[in-house]
């Protein structure tokens, strides 16, 4: 299913590009700016089973995107400047913000040198349990269980089920099935308990992903010291907030800001909802973020920014630089607004359709 979905999306992006339709559509859908979402930036790795590859782009691709943005007629701005322009209605020039979710070590190792050299501001949204080494990158634990075994058994809806996953095709299909089944669990606690149990059964150390892949506080401090870098909050434990009771969701958001402030001596003014699609963040969370005084908060709902977003600064859409679509021409189509307009079926008024926009797969 994921493969088919990717083929359709890629086909749509290709046809918008090669037909030139994205240029014709741009004046109507391009909005006033865009926020780009990135996760990992690291060299491509060998291996055919990489279900989370959509969350990573190569340093070479990032360099090409930055060079393209630099020669485009738009401004690369910080989240504070984006907030100013949206609040004041200063739309004289189109703008783009770069954002990195989760606080991976490769942001420092691979993305930072490229952005520093080009003088591009960017933001990192930190889930504080990651530098505290208590985070559970459950989507990677699931990948490891399936990658390292030819057969995986677990209890689904009260029944013990066993799956063959000896071939790459079987692994891909099983990852997809289990990932979305886990995402559909009614509570985050249930999701975590199942993955913890699965990891224990198959000797996968969940804590290792956090330790190996995420920046510690010293590394984050290095970045926070650079005026190009904005540190944003991204909860403590990286849950789908909409699946938590309201008070717990509020604490996750508020506490992550306090922990970052205590560790880095900067108080985050901006927030990103973990996972960020409608199953993870909705009206309740947008209100909580506004109530907590965050200047802006971003989702992973796909879209460009329009003037109406000044009325909903804690429910901003973003455009993902998806590792499955590392072509400059796709970025051109996405930034024109045509790609996400197609995705959102040309509904233009975010005030009225924020609740039912399409979401991206595997958003972390
Ligand atoms: Zn995240």
Short mmCIF file of C-alpha atoms and ligand atoms in Angstrom, two decimals:
data_model
loop_
_atom_site.label_atom_id
_atom_site.label_comp_id
_atom_site.label_asym_id
_atom_site.label_seq_id
_atom_site.Cartn_x
_atom_site.Cartn_y
_atom_site.Cartn_z
CA UNK A 1 0.00 0.00 0.00
CA UNK A 2 2.77 2.43 0.95
CA UNK A 3 4.50 1.72 -2.37
CA UNK A 4 1.34 2.36 -4.33
CA UNK A 5 0.64 5.55 -2.40
CA UNK A 6 4.19 6.78 -3.08
CA UNK A 7 3.84 5.99 -6.77
CA UNK A 8 0.62 7.98 -6.97
CA UNK A 9 2.07 10.95 -5.09
CA UNK A 10 5.25 10.88 -7.18
CA UNK A 11 3.13 10.65 -10.35
CA UNK A 12 1.08 13.64 -9.23
CA UNK A 13 4.17 15.71 -8.48
CA UNK A 14 5.78 14.69 -11.78
CA UNK A 15 2.72 15.57 -13.82
CA UNK A 16 2.33 18.94 -12.08
CA UNK A 17 5.97 19.67 -12.90
CA UNK A 18 6.27 18.40 -16.44
CA UNK A 19 2.89 19.75 -17.55
CA UNK A 20 3.92 23.15 -16.23
CA UNK A 21 0.62 23.15 -14.33
CA UNK A 22 2.41 24.11 -11.13
CA UNK A 23 3.49 27.40 -12.74
CA UNK A 24 -0.03 28.11 -13.90
CA UNK A 25 -1.46 27.26 -10.48
CA UNK A 26 1.19 29.08 -8.44
CA UNK A 27 -0.39 32.56 -8.39
CA UNK A 28 -3.56 31.04 -6.93
CA UNK A 29 -2.21 28.58 -4.41
CA UNK A 30 1.32 29.64 -3.49
CA UNK A 31 0.29 31.68 -0.46
CA UNK A 32 2.68 34.01 1.33
CA UNK A 33 5.30 31.53 2.50
CA UNK A 34 6.00 28.02 3.67
CA UNK A 35 7.55 26.08 6.54
CA UNK A 36 9.64 23.07 5.54
CA UNK A 37 9.84 19.97 7.77
CA UNK A 38 12.96 17.85 7.98
CA UNK A 39 13.95 15.01 10.30
CA UNK A 40 17.22 13.22 9.54
CA UNK A 41 19.92 14.61 7.23
CA UNK A 42 22.53 11.94 6.58
CA UNK A 43 24.18 10.04 3.74
CA UNK A 44 22.06 7.35 2.10
CA UNK A 45 22.46 3.92 3.68
CA UNK A 46 22.45 0.57 1.90
CA UNK A 47 19.62 -1.87 2.47
CA UNK A 48 16.24 -2.34 0.85
CA UNK A 49 14.16 -2.43 4.02
CA UNK A 50 14.10 1.17 5.22
CA UNK A 51 10.48 1.94 6.04
CA UNK A 52 11.45 5.17 7.80
CA UNK A 53 13.51 6.46 4.88
CA UNK A 54 10.87 9.09 4.18
CA UNK A 55 12.14 10.81 7.33
CA UNK A 56 15.64 11.39 5.96
CA UNK A 57 17.27 13.33 3.15
CA UNK A 58 20.94 13.34 2.15
CA UNK A 59 23.28 16.27 2.86
CA UNK A 60 23.70 16.62 -0.91
CA UNK A 61 19.96 17.05 -1.38
CA UNK A 62 19.75 19.58 1.46
CA UNK A 63 22.61 21.55 -0.14
CA UNK A 64 20.77 21.60 -3.45
CA UNK A 65 17.54 22.72 -1.81
CA UNK A 66 19.34 25.50 0.09
CA UNK A 67 21.10 26.66 -3.09
CA UNK A 68 17.75 26.63 -4.92
CA UNK A 69 16.04 28.60 -2.14
CA UNK A 70 18.92 31.09 -2.04
CA UNK A 71 18.58 31.87 -5.75
CA UNK A 72 14.77 32.00 -5.60
CA UNK A 73 12.95 35.24 -5.08
CA UNK A 74 12.05 34.55 -1.46
CA UNK A 75 13.45 35.18 2.02
CA UNK A 76 14.77 32.46 4.32
CA UNK A 77 13.60 33.56 7.76
CA UNK A 78 13.50 32.48 11.40
CA UNK A 79 10.27 31.45 13.13
CA UNK A 80 10.24 34.79 15.00
CA UNK A 81 10.42 36.68 11.70
CA UNK A 82 7.74 34.43 10.21
CA UNK A 83 5.57 35.20 13.25
CA UNK A 84 6.13 38.94 12.78
CA UNK A 85 5.24 38.82 9.09
CA UNK A 86 2.10 36.75 9.69
CA UNK A 87 0.96 38.89 12.65
CA UNK A 88 1.61 42.22 10.94
CA UNK A 89 0.39 41.08 7.54
CA UNK A 90 3.78 41.92 6.01
CA UNK A 91 3.53 39.87 2.84
CA UNK A 92 5.67 41.97 0.52
CA UNK A 93 8.02 39.05 -0.05
CA UNK A 94 7.42 35.30 0.07
CA UNK A 95 9.33 33.51 2.77
CA UNK A 96 10.44 30.02 3.81
CA UNK A 97 11.35 28.67 7.27
CA UNK A 98 13.39 25.52 7.74
CA UNK A 99 12.47 23.31 10.70
CA UNK A 100 14.02 20.10 12.01
CA UNK A 101 12.00 17.83 14.28
CA UNK A 102 13.15 15.74 17.25
CA UNK A 103 16.77 16.91 17.69
CA UNK A 104 18.78 14.28 15.86
CA UNK A 105 22.55 14.26 16.06
CA UNK A 106 22.73 14.46 12.27
CA UNK A 107 21.12 17.91 12.42
CA UNK A 108 24.35 19.05 14.07
CA UNK A 109 26.69 16.84 12.05
CA UNK A 110 25.24 17.22 8.55
CA UNK A 111 22.59 19.94 8.33
CA UNK A 112 24.22 22.60 10.48
CA UNK A 113 27.45 22.99 8.44
CA UNK A 114 25.40 23.47 5.26
CA UNK A 115 23.02 25.99 6.83
CA UNK A 116 25.77 27.81 8.70
CA UNK A 117 27.80 28.27 5.56
CA UNK A 118 24.78 29.58 3.68
CA UNK A 119 23.72 31.78 6.61
CA UNK A 120 20.27 30.19 6.74
CA UNK A 121 18.26 30.43 9.96
CA UNK A 122 16.52 27.26 11.11
CA UNK A 123 14.61 25.80 14.04
CA UNK A 124 14.94 22.53 15.95
CA UNK A 125 11.94 21.20 17.85
CA UNK A 126 13.24 19.17 20.79
CA UNK A 127 11.32 16.43 22.62
CA UNK A 128 13.07 16.70 25.97
CA UNK A 129 13.04 13.00 26.86
CA UNK A 130 15.42 12.50 23.90
CA UNK A 131 18.41 14.49 25.28
CA UNK A 132 17.40 13.16 28.72
CA UNK A 133 17.95 9.67 27.25
CA UNK A 134 14.51 8.48 28.27
CA UNK A 135 12.87 8.73 24.85
CA UNK A 136 11.26 5.85 23.01
CA UNK A 137 11.70 6.07 19.25
CA UNK A 138 9.14 3.33 18.92
CA UNK A 139 8.88 3.49 15.12
CA UNK A 140 12.59 2.56 14.91
CA UNK A 141 12.21 -0.26 17.47
CA UNK A 142 9.41 -1.69 15.34
CA UNK A 143 11.64 -1.45 12.26
CA UNK A 144 14.49 -3.23 14.06
CA UNK A 145 12.25 -6.09 15.28
CA UNK A 146 11.04 -6.74 11.74
CA UNK A 147 14.48 -6.22 10.15
CA UNK A 148 16.23 -8.72 12.44
CA UNK A 149 13.67 -11.53 12.38
CA UNK A 150 12.09 -13.80 9.77
CA UNK A 151 8.98 -14.29 11.82
CA UNK A 152 7.30 -11.99 14.33
CA UNK A 153 4.50 -12.91 16.72
CA UNK A 154 2.39 -10.60 18.82
CA UNK A 155 -1.06 -10.30 20.32
CA UNK A 156 -3.47 -8.32 18.17
CA UNK A 157 -6.95 -7.61 19.47
CA UNK A 158 -6.70 -10.42 22.01
CA UNK A 159 -5.41 -13.02 19.54
CA UNK A 160 -1.83 -14.20 19.20
CA UNK A 161 -0.82 -13.72 15.58
CA UNK A 162 2.33 -14.72 13.81
CA UNK A 163 3.72 -13.10 10.66
CA UNK A 164 6.33 -14.29 8.18
CA UNK A 165 8.78 -11.54 7.34
CA UNK A 166 11.71 -13.31 5.70
CA UNK A 167 11.70 -11.29 2.49
CA UNK A 168 12.04 -7.55 1.99
CA UNK A 169 8.52 -7.42 0.53
CA UNK A 170 7.09 -9.21 3.57
CA UNK A 171 9.01 -6.91 5.91
CA UNK A 172 7.69 -3.82 4.15
CA UNK A 173 4.11 -5.09 4.23
CA UNK A 174 4.35 -6.12 7.87
CA UNK A 175 5.90 -2.82 8.94
CA UNK A 176 3.12 -0.95 7.22
CA UNK A 177 0.41 -3.09 8.75
CA UNK A 178 1.80 -2.94 12.30
CA UNK A 179 2.75 0.74 12.11
CA UNK A 180 -0.78 1.82 11.21
CA UNK A 181 -2.36 -0.65 13.63
CA UNK A 182 -0.21 0.83 16.42
CA UNK A 183 -1.06 4.36 15.34
CA UNK A 184 -4.75 3.44 15.60
CA UNK A 185 -4.48 2.32 19.26
CA UNK A 186 -6.84 4.44 21.33
CA UNK A 187 -4.15 5.57 23.74
CA UNK A 188 -0.47 6.37 23.49
CA UNK A 189 0.11 4.22 26.60
CA UNK A 190 -1.24 1.15 24.82
CA UNK A 191 0.94 1.80 21.77
CA UNK A 192 4.05 2.17 23.93
CA UNK A 193 3.27 -0.95 26.00
CA UNK A 194 2.90 -3.09 22.87
CA UNK A 195 6.17 -1.87 21.32
CA UNK A 196 8.05 -2.18 24.64
CA UNK A 197 6.84 -5.74 24.95
CA UNK A 198 7.69 -6.56 21.34
CA UNK A 199 11.18 -5.07 21.72
CA UNK A 200 11.78 -7.06 24.92
CA UNK A 201 10.67 -10.32 23.26
CA UNK A 202 13.01 -9.80 20.32
CA UNK A 203 15.97 -8.33 22.21
CA UNK A 204 15.77 -4.87 20.72
CA UNK A 205 17.04 -2.14 23.04
CA UNK A 206 14.60 0.76 22.58
CA UNK A 207 16.77 3.15 24.61
CA UNK A 208 19.69 2.64 22.20
CA UNK A 209 17.98 4.58 19.39
CA UNK A 210 17.66 7.65 21.56
CA UNK A 211 21.23 7.35 22.82
CA UNK A 212 22.74 6.79 19.38
CA UNK A 213 20.67 9.11 17.23
CA UNK A 214 19.59 12.08 19.33
CA UNK A 215 21.61 15.05 20.49
CA UNK A 216 22.43 15.38 24.18
CA UNK A 217 22.06 18.68 26.00
CA UNK A 218 25.69 19.69 25.32
CA UNK A 219 25.21 19.24 21.59
CA UNK A 220 21.93 21.16 21.71
CA UNK A 221 23.68 23.92 23.66
CA UNK A 222 26.23 24.28 20.85
CA UNK A 223 23.43 24.89 18.38
CA UNK A 224 21.38 27.06 20.73
CA UNK A 225 24.37 29.41 21.06
CA UNK A 226 24.16 30.28 17.35
CA UNK A 227 21.79 33.18 16.56
CA UNK A 228 20.79 31.33 13.38
CA UNK A 229 19.19 28.60 15.50
CA UNK A 230 15.77 28.69 17.19
CA UNK A 231 15.07 25.98 19.74
CA UNK A 232 11.41 25.03 19.82
CA UNK A 233 9.51 22.66 22.10
CA UNK A 234 8.15 19.28 20.96
CA UNK A 235 6.71 17.82 24.22
CA UNK A 236 8.55 15.66 26.72
CA UNK A 237 7.78 12.09 25.62
CA UNK A 238 6.73 12.69 21.99
CA UNK A 239 3.16 11.37 22.28
CA UNK A 240 0.20 11.89 19.97
CA UNK A 241 -1.24 14.65 22.16
CA UNK A 242 -4.82 14.20 20.96
CA UNK A 243 -4.80 10.73 22.54
CA UNK A 244 -3.96 12.08 26.00
CA UNK A 245 -6.36 13.60 28.53
CA UNK A 246 -6.37 17.40 28.18
CA UNK A 247 -4.41 18.06 31.36
CA UNK A 248 -1.71 15.55 30.40
CA UNK A 249 -1.43 17.09 26.93
CA UNK A 250 -1.07 20.52 28.49
CA UNK A 251 1.64 19.29 30.88
CA UNK A 252 3.61 17.66 28.06
CA UNK A 253 3.66 20.96 26.18
CA UNK A 254 4.33 23.22 29.15
CA UNK A 255 6.90 20.99 30.85
CA UNK A 256 8.98 20.54 27.69
CA UNK A 257 9.30 24.31 27.46
CA UNK A 258 10.42 24.56 31.10
CA UNK A 259 12.94 21.72 30.76
CA UNK A 260 14.49 23.34 27.66
CA UNK A 261 14.61 26.70 29.41
CA UNK A 262 16.37 25.15 32.42
CA UNK A 263 18.87 23.24 30.28
CA UNK A 264 19.63 25.78 27.55
CA UNK A 265 18.65 29.08 29.20
CA UNK A 266 16.36 29.98 26.31
CA UNK A 267 12.59 29.87 26.69
CA UNK A 268 11.02 28.30 23.59
CA UNK A 269 8.40 30.49 21.94
CA UNK A 270 7.50 27.97 19.26
CA UNK A 271 6.09 24.46 19.37
CA UNK A 272 5.65 21.44 17.07
CA UNK A 273 3.01 18.76 17.68
CA UNK A 274 4.59 15.27 17.62
CA UNK A 275 3.35 13.23 14.63
CA UNK A 276 1.33 16.37 13.88
CA UNK A 277 -1.46 14.96 11.73
CA UNK A 278 -5.17 15.20 12.63
CA UNK A 279 -4.96 12.03 14.75
CA UNK A 280 -2.26 13.65 16.88
CA UNK A 281 -3.24 17.32 17.09
CA UNK A 282 -6.59 19.04 16.64
CA UNK A 283 -8.55 22.01 17.87
CA UNK A 284 -8.05 21.14 21.54
CA UNK A 285 -4.26 21.09 21.18
CA UNK A 286 -4.24 24.28 19.08
CA UNK A 287 -6.12 26.02 21.90
CA UNK A 288 -3.81 24.67 24.58
CA UNK A 289 -0.73 25.87 22.67
CA UNK A 290 -2.26 29.33 22.28
CA UNK A 291 -3.26 29.36 25.97
CA UNK A 292 0.29 28.48 26.98
CA UNK A 293 1.49 31.53 25.09
CA UNK A 294 3.42 29.88 22.27
CA UNK A 295 3.83 32.38 19.45
CA UNK A 296 3.42 29.67 16.83
CA UNK A 297 2.84 25.93 16.69
CA UNK A 298 3.22 23.71 13.65
CA UNK A 299 1.49 20.54 12.50
CA UNK A 300 2.49 18.13 9.75
CA UNK A 301 -0.69 18.91 7.82
CA UNK A 302 0.60 19.69 4.34
CA UNK A 303 0.19 23.19 3.00
CA UNK A 304 1.67 26.62 2.35
CA UNK A 305 0.96 29.64 4.55
CA UNK A 306 -1.82 32.04 3.60
CA UNK A 307 -2.79 35.39 5.19
CA UNK A 308 -5.61 33.67 7.11
CA UNK A 309 -3.03 31.79 9.18
CA UNK A 310 -2.52 34.95 11.26
CA UNK A 311 -5.80 33.92 12.94
CA UNK A 312 -4.49 30.45 13.75
CA UNK A 313 -0.84 30.77 14.56
CA UNK A 314 -0.88 27.58 16.63
CA UNK A 315 -2.19 25.44 13.77
CA UNK A 316 0.26 26.09 10.96
CA UNK A 317 0.75 23.62 8.09
CA UNK A 318 4.17 22.57 6.82
CA UNK A 319 5.70 20.98 3.74
CA UNK A 320 7.79 17.88 4.38
CA UNK A 321 11.05 17.35 2.51
CA UNK A 322 10.27 13.68 2.21
CA UNK A 323 13.18 11.27 1.69
CA UNK A 324 11.17 9.31 -0.87
CA UNK A 325 10.96 12.36 -3.14
CA UNK A 326 14.46 13.82 -3.22
CA UNK A 327 14.18 15.74 -6.48
CA UNK A 328 14.52 19.49 -6.73
CA UNK A 329 11.60 19.57 -9.12
CA UNK A 330 9.31 18.15 -6.43
CA UNK A 331 10.41 20.91 -4.06
CA UNK A 332 9.57 23.48 -6.73
CA UNK A 333 6.11 21.99 -7.15
CA UNK A 334 5.53 21.76 -3.39
CA UNK A 335 6.67 25.34 -2.76
CA UNK A 336 4.46 26.58 -5.56
CA UNK A 337 1.61 25.31 -3.39
CA UNK A 338 0.30 23.19 -6.26
CA UNK A 339 1.38 19.89 -4.71
CA UNK A 340 -0.30 20.43 -1.38
CA UNK A 341 -3.29 22.11 -3.01
CA UNK A 342 -3.79 18.94 -5.00
CA UNK A 343 -3.37 16.96 -1.79
CA UNK A 344 -5.89 19.15 0.01
CA UNK A 345 -8.17 19.10 -3.00
CA UNK A 346 -7.92 22.84 -3.49
CA UNK A 347 -9.65 23.80 -0.26
CA UNK A 348 -8.12 27.18 0.35
CA UNK A 349 -9.58 28.44 3.57
CA UNK A 350 -7.69 26.99 6.50
CA UNK A 351 -10.22 28.41 8.96
CA UNK A 352 -12.92 26.18 7.65
CA UNK A 353 -11.13 23.01 6.66
CA UNK A 354 -8.41 22.60 9.24
CA UNK A 355 -10.09 19.58 10.77
CA UNK A 356 -10.08 17.30 7.79
CA UNK A 357 -7.00 17.90 5.69
CA UNK A 358 -5.10 14.88 4.51
CA UNK A 359 -2.14 13.83 6.60
CA UNK A 360 1.26 12.53 5.71
CA UNK A 361 2.19 8.94 6.38
CA UNK A 362 4.67 8.13 9.17
CA UNK A 363 5.01 11.71 10.38
CA UNK A 364 7.26 11.81 13.42
ZN1 LIG B 1 8.80 14.49 16.23
#
